[in-house]
mmCIF file of C-alpha atoms in Angstrom:
data_model
loop_
_atom_site.group_PDB
_atom_site.id
_atom_site.type_symbol
_atom_site.label_atom_id
_atom_site.label_comp_id
_atom_site.label_asym_id
_atom_site.label_seq_id
_atom_site.Cartn_x
_atom_site.Cartn_y
_atom_site.Cartn_z
ATOM 1 C CA GLY M 138 109.105 113.920 107.629
ATOM 2 C CA ALA M 139 112.731 112.925 107.419
ATOM 3 C CA GLY M 140 113.432 114.452 104.011
ATOM 4 C CA VAL M 141 114.182 117.941 102.753
ATOM 5 C CA SER M 142 111.066 120.087 102.947
ATOM 6 C CA GLN M 143 110.427 123.089 100.699
ATOM 7 C CA THR M 144 107.645 125.635 100.924
ATOM 8 C CA PRO M 145 105.661 126.803 99.143
ATOM 9 C CA SER M 146 105.380 124.030 96.590
ATOM 10 C CA ASN M 147 103.900 126.508 94.122
ATOM 11 C CA LYS M 148 104.099 130.277 94.016
ATOM 12 C CA VAL M 149 102.514 132.539 91.425
ATOM 13 C CA THR M 150 103.462 136.193 91.595
ATOM 14 C CA GLU M 151 103.437 139.297 89.480
ATOM 15 C CA LYS M 152 106.439 140.878 87.864
ATOM 16 C CA GLY M 153 108.203 143.224 90.266
ATOM 17 C CA LYS M 154 107.039 141.502 93.457
ATOM 18 C CA TYR M 155 109.224 140.095 96.239
ATOM 19 C CA VAL M 156 109.311 136.347 96.884
ATOM 20 C CA GLU M 157 110.704 134.143 99.646
ATOM 21 C CA LEU M 158 111.240 130.404 99.289
ATOM 22 C CA ARG M 159 111.969 128.275 102.319
ATOM 23 C CA CYS M 160 114.031 125.118 102.712
ATOM 24 C CA ASP M 161 114.109 122.876 105.773
ATOM 25 C CA PRO M 162 117.021 120.435 105.345
ATOM 26 C CA ILE M 163 117.473 116.990 106.813
ATOM 27 C CA SER M 164 118.258 117.305 110.503
ATOM 28 C CA GLY M 165 121.982 117.335 111.148
ATOM 29 C CA HIS M 166 123.000 118.098 107.575
ATOM 30 C CA THR M 167 125.474 120.946 107.618
ATOM 31 C CA ALA M 168 125.632 121.551 103.878
ATOM 32 C CA LEU M 169 122.722 123.142 102.044
ATOM 33 C CA TYR M 170 122.405 123.946 98.360
ATOM 34 C CA TRP M 171 120.008 125.928 96.214
ATOM 35 C CA TYR M 172 119.567 125.048 92.566
ATOM 36 C CA ARG M 173 117.259 126.365 89.874
ATOM 37 C CA GLN M 174 115.773 124.134 87.201
ATOM 38 C CA SER M 175 114.008 125.180 84.046
ATOM 39 C CA LEU M 176 111.788 122.814 82.091
ATOM 40 C CA GLY M 177 113.805 120.140 80.316
ATOM 41 C CA GLN M 178 117.091 121.328 81.777
ATOM 42 C CA GLY M 179 119.403 120.068 84.464
ATOM 43 C CA PRO M 180 119.558 121.932 87.768
ATOM 44 C CA GLU M 181 121.668 125.090 87.766
ATOM 45 C CA PHE M 182 123.727 125.829 90.870
ATOM 46 C CA LEU M 183 122.868 128.991 92.788
ATOM 47 C CA ILE M 184 124.481 128.916 96.227
ATOM 48 C CA TYR M 185 126.036 126.539 98.745
ATOM 49 C CA PHE M 186 126.034 126.937 102.537
ATOM 50 C CA GLN M 187 128.316 125.177 104.959
ATOM 51 C CA GLY M 188 126.741 125.864 108.325
ATOM 52 C CA THR M 189 125.560 129.461 108.499
ATOM 53 C CA GLY M 190 127.934 130.880 105.929
ATOM 54 C CA ALA M 191 127.653 130.945 102.173
ATOM 55 C CA ALA M 192 130.698 128.975 101.021
ATOM 56 C CA ASP M 193 129.976 129.621 97.349
ATOM 57 C CA ASP M 194 127.397 132.063 95.983
ATOM 58 C CA SER M 195 128.852 132.269 92.496
ATOM 59 C CA GLY M 196 125.690 130.888 90.917
ATOM 60 C CA LEU M 197 123.365 133.686 92.024
ATOM 61 C CA PRO M 198 122.443 135.384 88.730
ATOM 62 C CA ASN M 199 122.365 138.962 90.028
ATOM 63 C CA ASP M 200 121.886 141.059 93.146
ATOM 64 C CA ARG M 201 118.126 140.527 93.121
ATOM 65 C CA PHE M 202 118.812 137.063 94.509
ATOM 66 C CA PHE M 203 119.889 136.542 98.105
ATOM 67 C CA ALA M 204 119.875 133.578 100.473
ATOM 68 C CA VAL M 205 120.322 133.244 104.209
ATOM 69 C CA ARG M 206 120.750 130.450 106.703
ATOM 70 C CA PRO M 207 120.985 132.284 110.033
ATOM 71 C CA GLU M 208 121.030 129.313 112.389
ATOM 72 C CA GLY M 209 122.658 126.749 110.158
ATOM 73 C CA SER M 210 119.452 124.862 109.511
ATOM 74 C CA VAL M 211 116.514 126.423 107.648
ATOM 75 C CA SER M 212 117.408 128.538 104.637
ATOM 76 C CA THR M 213 115.437 131.180 102.784
ATOM 77 C CA LEU M 214 116.012 132.177 99.176
ATOM 78 C CA LYS M 215 114.874 135.735 98.563
ATOM 79 C CA ILE M 216 114.141 137.208 95.151
ATOM 80 C CA GLN M 217 113.502 140.918 94.775
ATOM 81 C CA ARG M 218 111.750 142.651 91.865
ATOM 82 C CA THR M 219 110.900 139.332 90.230
ATOM 83 C CA GLU M 220 111.082 139.048 86.465
ATOM 84 C CA ARG M 221 109.363 136.604 84.128
ATOM 85 C CA GLY M 222 112.736 134.972 83.476
ATOM 86 C CA ASP M 223 112.908 133.967 87.151
ATOM 87 C CA SER M 224 110.131 131.439 86.554
ATOM 88 C CA ALA M 225 111.538 127.988 87.323
ATOM 89 C CA VAL M 226 111.568 125.250 89.923
ATOM 90 C CA TYR M 227 113.846 126.156 92.795
ATOM 91 C CA LEU M 228 115.394 123.065 94.342
ATOM 92 C CA CYS M 229 117.007 122.778 97.737
ATOM 93 C CA ALA M 230 119.325 119.958 98.727
ATOM 94 C CA SER M 231 121.280 119.064 101.833
ATOM 95 C CA SER M 232 124.134 116.730 102.623
ATOM 96 C CA ALA M 233 126.041 115.521 105.657
ATOM 97 C CA LEU M 234 129.359 117.155 106.533
ATOM 98 C CA GLN M 235 131.577 114.721 104.685
ATOM 99 C CA GLY M 236 128.965 113.233 102.462
ATOM 100 C CA ARG M 237 128.703 113.979 98.791
ATOM 101 C CA GLU M 238 125.252 112.550 98.182
ATOM 102 C CA LEU M 239 122.741 115.350 97.898
ATOM 103 C CA PHE M 240 119.221 114.851 99.181
ATOM 104 C CA PHE M 241 116.792 117.032 97.281
ATOM 105 C CA GLY M 242 113.435 118.441 98.213
ATOM 106 C CA GLU M 243 110.570 118.405 95.749
ATOM 107 C CA GLY M 244 111.150 122.006 94.830
ATOM 108 C CA SER M 245 109.220 125.255 94.809
ATOM 109 C CA ARG M 246 107.715 126.091 91.441
ATOM 110 C CA LEU M 247 107.834 129.846 90.890
ATOM 111 C CA THR M 248 105.765 131.439 88.154
ATOM 112 C CA VAL M 249 106.177 135.145 87.487
ATOM 113 C CA LEU M 250 103.356 136.624 85.431
ATOM 114 C CA GLY R 346 133.592 126.319 78.062
ATOM 115 C CA GLU R 347 133.372 123.291 80.268
ATOM 116 C CA SER R 348 130.184 121.321 79.948
ATOM 117 C CA VAL R 349 128.449 118.092 80.630
ATOM 118 C CA GLY R 350 126.061 116.775 78.038
ATOM 119 C CA LEU R 351 124.086 113.739 77.059
ATOM 120 C CA HIS R 352 124.174 112.028 73.694
ATOM 121 C CA LEU R 353 120.524 110.922 73.689
ATOM 122 C CA PRO R 354 117.670 113.104 74.885
ATOM 123 C CA THR R 355 115.164 110.216 74.913
ATOM 124 C CA LEU R 356 115.415 106.462 75.277
ATOM 125 C CA SER R 357 112.609 103.936 74.973
ATOM 126 C CA VAL R 358 113.113 100.338 76.115
ATOM 127 C CA GLN R 359 111.038 97.251 76.724
ATOM 128 C CA GLU R 360 110.462 96.111 80.252
ATOM 129 C CA GLY R 361 113.094 93.573 81.204
ATOM 130 C CA ASP R 362 115.673 94.838 78.743
ATOM 131 C CA ASN R 363 118.903 96.526 79.781
ATOM 132 C CA SER R 364 119.202 100.310 79.386
ATOM 133 C CA ILE R 365 122.320 102.319 78.688
ATOM 134 C CA ILE R 366 122.367 106.071 79.140
ATOM 135 C CA ASN R 367 125.432 107.969 77.991
ATOM 136 C CA CYS R 368 127.026 111.212 79.023
ATOM 137 C CA ALA R 369 130.004 113.224 77.773
ATOM 138 C CA TYR R 370 131.982 115.664 79.858
ATOM 139 C CA SER R 371 134.763 118.036 78.918
ATOM 140 C CA ASN R 372 136.281 119.191 82.217
ATOM 141 C CA SER R 373 139.344 117.031 82.731
ATOM 142 C CA ALA R 374 139.667 118.479 86.259
ATOM 143 C CA SER R 375 136.434 116.830 87.374
ATOM 144 C CA ASP R 376 137.121 114.088 89.867
ATOM 145 C CA TYR R 377 133.665 112.987 90.897
ATOM 146 C CA PHE R 378 130.648 111.995 88.840
ATOM 147 C CA ILE R 379 127.107 111.231 89.844
ATOM 148 C CA TRP R 380 123.944 109.929 88.250
ATOM 149 C CA TYR R 381 120.602 111.227 89.431
ATOM 150 C CA LYS R 382 117.085 110.102 88.603
ATOM 151 C CA GLN R 383 114.253 112.610 88.505
ATOM 152 C CA GLU R 384 110.623 111.593 88.352
ATOM 153 C CA SER R 385 107.989 114.057 87.232
ATOM 154 C CA GLY R 386 107.252 116.670 89.879
ATOM 155 C CA LYS R 387 109.972 115.472 92.222
ATOM 156 C CA GLY R 388 113.498 116.457 93.088
ATOM 157 C CA PRO R 389 116.482 114.513 91.733
ATOM 158 C CA GLN R 390 117.314 111.287 93.541
ATOM 159 C CA PHE R 391 120.851 109.967 93.877
ATOM 160 C CA ILE R 392 121.481 106.700 92.044
ATOM 161 C CA ILE R 393 125.197 106.020 91.996
ATOM 162 C CA ASP R 394 128.499 107.858 91.959
ATOM 163 C CA ILE R 395 132.050 107.207 90.881
ATOM 164 C CA ARG R 396 135.380 108.861 91.556
ATOM 165 C CA SER R 397 137.856 109.587 88.803
ATOM 166 C CA ASN R 398 140.303 106.960 90.095
ATOM 167 C CA MET R 399 137.800 104.234 89.248
ATOM 168 C CA ASP R 400 136.571 102.845 85.916
ATOM 169 C CA LYS R 401 133.493 100.991 87.072
ATOM 170 C CA ARG R 402 131.166 100.871 90.023
ATOM 171 C CA GLN R 403 128.174 98.638 90.572
ATOM 172 C CA GLY R 404 125.047 99.093 92.608
ATOM 173 C CA GLN R 405 121.763 97.298 92.751
ATOM 174 C CA ARG R 406 120.776 96.760 89.088
ATOM 175 C CA VAL R 407 122.878 99.761 88.082
ATOM 176 C CA THR R 408 126.450 100.080 86.881
ATOM 177 C CA VAL R 409 128.368 103.264 86.122
ATOM 178 C CA LEU R 410 131.308 103.184 83.737
ATOM 179 C CA LEU R 411 133.850 105.969 83.449
ATOM 180 C CA ASN R 412 136.191 106.302 80.476
ATOM 181 C CA LYS R 413 138.554 109.153 81.225
ATOM 182 C CA THR R 414 140.389 108.771 77.936
ATOM 183 C CA VAL R 415 137.376 109.908 75.950
ATOM 184 C CA LYS R 416 135.673 111.728 78.820
ATOM 185 C CA HIS R 417 132.617 109.504 78.727
ATOM 186 C CA LEU R 418 130.284 108.315 81.445
ATOM 187 C CA SER R 419 127.510 105.763 81.158
ATOM 188 C CA LEU R 420 124.758 104.367 83.328
ATOM 189 C CA GLN R 421 123.620 100.823 82.757
ATOM 190 C CA ILE R 422 120.321 99.647 84.217
ATOM 191 C CA ALA R 423 119.743 95.905 84.216
ATOM 192 C CA ALA R 424 116.284 94.398 83.728
ATOM 193 C CA THR R 425 114.632 97.788 83.319
ATOM 194 C CA GLN R 426 111.321 98.141 85.126
ATOM 195 C CA PRO R 427 108.405 100.562 84.643
ATOM 196 C CA GLY R 428 109.458 102.299 87.859
ATOM 197 C CA ASP R 429 112.726 103.227 86.175
ATOM 198 C CA SER R 430 110.875 105.621 83.860
ATOM 199 C CA ALA R 431 112.250 109.064 84.632
ATOM 200 C CA VAL R 432 114.754 111.661 83.469
ATOM 201 C CA TYR R 433 118.340 110.729 84.202
ATOM 202 C CA PHE R 434 121.028 113.341 84.744
ATOM 203 C CA CYS R 435 124.751 112.974 84.957
ATOM 204 C CA ALA R 436 126.620 115.566 86.964
ATOM 205 C CA GLU R 437 130.249 116.329 87.599
ATOM 206 C CA GLU R 438 132.131 117.995 90.390
ATOM 207 C CA SER R 439 135.630 119.377 90.278
ATOM 208 C CA ASN R 440 137.809 119.384 93.345
ATOM 209 C CA ALA R 441 138.502 123.096 93.274
ATOM 210 C CA GLY R 442 139.015 124.326 96.806
ATOM 211 C CA ASN R 443 135.758 124.440 98.700
ATOM 212 C CA ASN R 444 133.716 124.491 95.538
ATOM 213 C CA ARG R 445 131.172 121.701 95.932
ATOM 214 C CA LYS R 446 128.806 122.721 93.156
ATOM 215 C CA LEU R 447 127.730 120.170 90.602
ATOM 216 C CA ILE R 448 127.558 120.845 86.892
ATOM 217 C CA TRP R 449 124.635 118.974 85.379
ATOM 218 C CA GLY R 450 123.933 117.672 81.922
ATOM 219 C CA LEU R 451 120.676 118.188 80.056
ATOM 220 C CA GLY R 452 119.072 114.866 80.980
ATOM 221 C CA THR R 453 117.846 111.769 79.167
ATOM 222 C CA SER R 454 114.234 110.743 79.395
ATOM 223 C CA LEU R 455 113.871 106.976 79.844
ATOM 224 C CA ALA R 456 110.527 105.419 78.912
ATOM 225 C CA VAL R 457 109.941 101.789 79.810
ATOM 226 C CA ASN R 458 107.307 100.027 77.734
ATOM 227 C CA PRO R 459 105.415 97.171 79.427
#
């Protein structure tokens, strides 16, 4: 499709496990964002990529969280030693170089048991 | 600290009526504001935006008003339809270097009664 694609749509894991969430942005969009959203809350910024580099990673909560975008397109959010508090919907968004409108995917719902 | 918040967590309107959703912000450095709509199980969808040098901006059936004096933002939806039922978020962005992250409010749930 033409929109932002996120996989998996749902992930259930056990506390302490490693998780990877994938985002495939809209073709040609150079900016990519990861947000985290808890039930009833607005999205919380995690990290912003411009091309391959992380322009702002100030929202990553701790060093268990890491994200990469090696070729400037697909991005992977990696969470090590998952904790129950990591349970949330992880949203990815992309935007064109000069554009400010963010196009969001449908999110990956992570549940840590 | 700086924050963006909504006055009303829920709003119920009759189909065909106009809806007004309000938002307060406290960061006077913010220069860009956006309204997003989020339907259940989906990602947020852009509705309309406004820059801080404007007071009003209109789209299709939607109008955003910005009052910088009292740091207040509102979204007006004309002739509300059942398809407008969703959670609405306001978000702000400050022009701080390369920082392009949005700060989001808590959201208002809009329910449209047929």
